[in-house]
Amino acid sequence: MKVATFNANSIRARMPILLDWLAKHQPDVLCVQETKVPDDSFPAGDFEQAGYQVVFKGEKSYNGVAIISSGELKDVSYGLDDGGPRDETRLVRGTYEGVHIVNTYVPQGRDVKLPVYKYKLEWFSRLAKFFQKHYASKEKVLWCGDLNVAPTDIDVHDPKRLLGHVCFNPEVQAAFQSVVEWGFVDVFRKHHPESGQYTFFDYRSRNAVKEGKGWRVDHILATRPLANRSTDALIDLDPRRLPKSSDHTFLAAEFDVP
DNA sequence: ATGGTAGTAGAACTA
């Protein structure tokens, strides 16, 4: 089973790249974030013509998540359910062939001094409770998406300069880690311990990909029963080098499950 | 360079 994640930064602007990638890599499941489109304008037909099913929830201009799958996704639901803001355009989950998939677009936070940053930290705490409530770590669970955290020093190109950023500081790393400790393994890291592996390159940095000025903020994490069966993981930089690319690129992982 | 570019918008906000 091949699973991938991609922050599209507008799914409509990224359709050519997305459809090409699906045809080339043929994942069973692709989690998408930042679709930036209301549901009545979502290009579902284009995915269906390509032989995929898709579930999605979005809004005008901001946020938005989708799960594209080659077969049926069961028990689909959106958002957090703890009585706080549901954020239905930031979380979608479903079950594919017995594997539970949770696709999140974690709030970025903008600036550590702003309330939205505190909201981001709370979001991780709410998410930990969400996993606790709905799943057991002995089950096959995948947590995928743009998690807006670079977990360690080797996950950014310049840890000294970037320290204190909303996606790279001890506080946000601890918040992320508290979710991981529920029972997740970083599947990409399991296969690639080396530094310099990034999924995001800021548009504002001119030759970012060539110069390796990236961040690893998109992740695929799996519970033990699933992580034990992962056979490979990769970051595909090719789509980031194309004209009209997203500022993120695709991360994929393969699992030896039926 | 506490800048830069891109997306949705059709100005200002988010990343």
XYZ file of C-alpha atoms (C1' of nucleotides) in Angstrom:
273
model
C 0.000 0.000 0.000
C 1.418 3.339 -1.081
C 0.409 6.489 0.809
C 1.429 10.053 0.000
C 0.891 13.594 1.253
C 1.049 16.930 -0.544
C 0.350 20.520 0.434
C -0.999 21.751 -2.908
C -1.278 25.460 -2.042
C -4.458 25.637 -4.175
C -5.620 22.370 -5.677
C -7.019 24.113 -8.753
C -3.690 25.769 -9.529
C -1.966 22.387 -9.060
C -4.181 20.065 -11.108
C -1.673 19.385 -13.917
C 1.080 18.546 -11.426
C -1.285 16.489 -9.264
C -2.729 14.416 -12.109
C 0.732 13.764 -13.553
C 2.022 12.654 -10.176
C -0.938 10.319 -9.592
C -0.458 8.727 -13.021
C 3.274 8.253 -12.482
C 3.294 7.035 -8.870
C -0.160 5.460 -8.565
C -0.566 5.794 -4.790
C -3.455 4.053 -3.071
C -4.028 7.142 -0.965
C -2.977 10.779 -1.402
C -3.640 13.263 1.404
C -3.861 16.876 0.235
C -3.784 20.088 2.263
C -4.405 23.750 1.470
C -6.857 23.030 -1.311
C -8.084 26.644 -0.989
C -11.402 25.984 -2.682
C -15.068 25.892 -1.580
C -16.682 22.473 -2.001
C -18.929 23.524 -4.882
C -15.848 24.415 -6.937
C -13.704 21.386 -6.027
C -12.459 19.600 -9.192
C -13.745 16.165 -8.106
C -14.621 15.114 -11.663
C -11.020 15.390 -12.817
C -9.906 12.893 -10.165
C -12.785 10.556 -10.935
C -11.871 10.596 -14.621
C -8.366 9.608 -13.579
C -9.809 6.601 -11.741
C -9.694 7.987 -8.199
C -12.265 8.729 -5.551
C -11.982 11.882 -3.498
C -13.424 13.305 -0.285
C -12.839 16.937 0.635
C -13.831 19.960 2.635
C -12.593 23.444 1.908
C -13.307 27.138 2.029
C -12.650 30.193 -0.075
C -8.947 31.169 -0.205
C -7.739 29.349 2.902
C -7.154 25.874 4.322
C -8.998 22.875 2.879
C -8.174 19.148 2.994
C -8.849 16.180 0.744
C -8.135 12.463 0.574
C -7.776 10.968 -2.885
C -7.931 7.172 -2.965
C -7.916 4.412 -5.554
C -10.652 2.546 -3.670
C -13.381 3.273 -1.192
C -12.604 5.332 1.892
C -14.893 4.337 4.757
C -16.119 6.183 7.851
C -15.113 9.617 6.563
C -15.438 12.552 8.944
C -14.114 16.060 9.288
C -12.692 18.147 12.087
C -12.045 17.844 15.799
C -14.924 16.819 18.037
C -13.950 18.037 21.508
C -16.361 20.969 21.687
C -13.731 23.511 20.582
C -13.462 24.909 17.054
C -14.007 21.960 14.746
C -11.677 23.185 12.004
C -13.308 20.888 9.489
C -11.149 22.283 6.689
C -7.999 21.238 8.578
C -8.731 17.588 9.406
C -10.242 14.778 7.390
C -10.076 11.122 8.277
C -11.225 7.826 6.861
C -10.395 4.142 6.718
C -8.828 2.512 3.686
C -8.588 -1.286 3.631
C -8.484 -1.405 7.419
C -5.893 1.381 7.752
C -7.094 4.474 9.610
C -5.905 7.662 7.938
C -5.927 11.093 9.564
C -4.963 13.947 7.256
C -4.280 17.266 8.968
C -3.308 20.778 8.001
C -2.006 22.030 11.334
C -2.347 25.817 11.917
C 0.933 27.504 10.955
C 0.965 30.036 13.766
C 2.419 33.043 11.880
C 4.353 34.512 14.835
C 5.177 33.175 18.289
C 3.781 36.388 19.815
C 0.327 35.998 18.272
C -2.764 34.193 19.618
C -2.808 31.998 16.506
C 0.493 30.497 17.673
C -1.006 29.572 21.056
C -3.900 28.141 19.080
C -1.409 25.989 17.143
C 0.103 24.613 20.358
C -3.396 23.829 21.650
C -4.196 22.130 18.369
C -1.463 19.544 18.944
C -2.764 18.946 22.444
C -6.307 18.529 21.123
C -5.004 16.189 18.448
C -3.271 13.972 21.026
C -6.614 13.611 22.821
C -8.323 13.004 19.481
C -6.086 10.017 18.729
C -6.536 8.772 22.291
C -10.314 8.987 21.982
C -10.797 7.458 18.548
C -7.968 4.957 18.092
C -5.592 2.628 19.887
C -1.882 2.693 19.099
C -1.973 -1.067 18.532
C -4.273 -0.424 15.558
C -3.055 0.550 12.087
C -3.207 4.345 12.144
C -1.539 6.871 9.830
C -1.149 10.561 10.619
C -0.296 12.480 7.458
C -0.145 16.071 6.385
C 1.406 19.476 6.613
C 2.099 19.441 10.339
C 3.964 22.763 10.264
C 6.776 21.478 12.480
C 10.356 20.604 11.693
C 10.942 18.079 14.506
C 14.756 18.281 14.884
C 17.811 20.328 13.875
C 18.430 18.206 10.776
C 14.926 19.013 9.504
C 15.815 22.612 8.560
C 18.672 23.971 6.448
C 19.822 26.572 9.003
C 18.864 25.592 12.555
C 20.739 28.509 14.131
C 19.075 31.226 12.087
C 15.618 29.643 12.056
C 15.462 28.851 15.777
C 12.404 30.578 17.248
C 10.281 30.289 14.099
C 6.706 29.059 14.667
C 7.627 25.819 12.889
C 11.016 25.395 14.545
C 11.410 25.962 18.270
C 11.539 23.706 21.359
C 7.995 24.582 22.415
C 6.309 23.632 19.147
C 8.557 20.578 18.817
C 7.444 19.444 22.282
C 3.798 19.986 21.364
C 4.277 17.863 18.253
C 6.212 15.272 20.243
C 3.366 14.891 22.713
C 1.189 13.662 19.847
C 3.947 11.409 18.528
C 4.331 9.852 21.973
C 0.772 8.609 21.816
C 2.221 5.930 19.569
C 3.628 7.200 16.264
C 6.794 6.468 14.334
C 8.177 9.001 11.823
C 8.116 6.744 8.766
C 10.312 8.953 6.589
C 13.035 9.095 9.263
C 12.913 5.343 9.737
C 14.194 4.954 6.180
C 16.226 8.177 5.878
C 18.317 9.168 8.900
C 20.362 11.625 6.823
C 20.033 15.418 6.979
C 19.074 17.671 4.077
C 15.733 16.009 3.317
C 13.036 18.644 2.912
C 9.413 18.837 1.779
C 8.944 22.633 1.759
C 10.905 25.385 0.027
C 9.762 28.987 0.457
C 8.807 30.721 -2.795
C 10.617 33.801 -1.525
C 13.974 32.050 -1.527
C 14.953 32.232 -5.180
C 16.934 29.014 -5.804
C 15.749 27.245 -2.686
C 15.656 23.694 -4.054
C 19.035 23.951 -5.774
C 20.600 25.475 -2.660
C 18.849 23.059 -0.294
C 17.120 25.824 1.639
C 14.191 23.732 2.782
C 12.202 22.500 5.734
C 10.809 19.039 6.542
C 7.359 19.988 7.811
C 5.213 17.460 5.927
C 5.076 14.067 7.531
C 3.761 10.532 7.418
C 3.643 8.934 10.861
C 2.411 5.448 11.604
C 1.580 3.395 14.661
C 3.908 0.463 15.389
C 1.923 -2.286 13.675
C 2.028 -0.254 10.477
C 5.491 1.313 10.859
C 6.948 -2.171 11.314
C 5.639 -2.962 7.846
C 6.905 0.163 6.084
C 9.340 -0.776 3.340
C 10.350 2.619 1.915
C 9.702 6.352 2.036
C 10.681 9.157 -0.307
C 10.479 12.870 -0.903
C 9.949 13.555 -4.604
C 11.605 16.891 -5.391
C 10.766 16.830 -9.101
C 7.317 18.464 -8.764
C 8.869 21.333 -6.773
C 11.167 22.116 -9.710
C 8.324 22.436 -12.240
C 6.841 25.747 -13.414
C 3.800 26.736 -11.329
C 4.773 24.357 -8.530
C 3.463 24.382 -4.990
C 5.948 25.568 -2.366
C 5.685 22.043 -0.875
C 6.348 18.736 -2.598
C 5.197 15.124 -2.329
C 6.170 12.737 0.455
C 5.314 9.055 -0.051
C 5.638 5.854 1.949
C 5.131 2.203 1.102
C 3.682 -0.387 3.488
C 3.646 -4.133 3.175
C -0.019 -4.507 4.023
C -2.605 -6.257 1.866
C 18.083 42.993 3.187
C 13.260 41.677 9.750
C 13.547 41.227 2.406
C 11.944 37.925 -0.968
C 7.090 35.193 -4.066
C 2.739 33.061 -4.777
C -2.383 32.118 -4.148
C -6.954 33.942 -3.904
C -8.563 37.897 -4.797
C -9.582 41.880 -7.259
C -7.348 44.691 -1.440
C -5.262 42.456 1.944
C -4.300 38.499 4.034
C -1.850 33.990 4.642
C 2.074 31.280 4.223
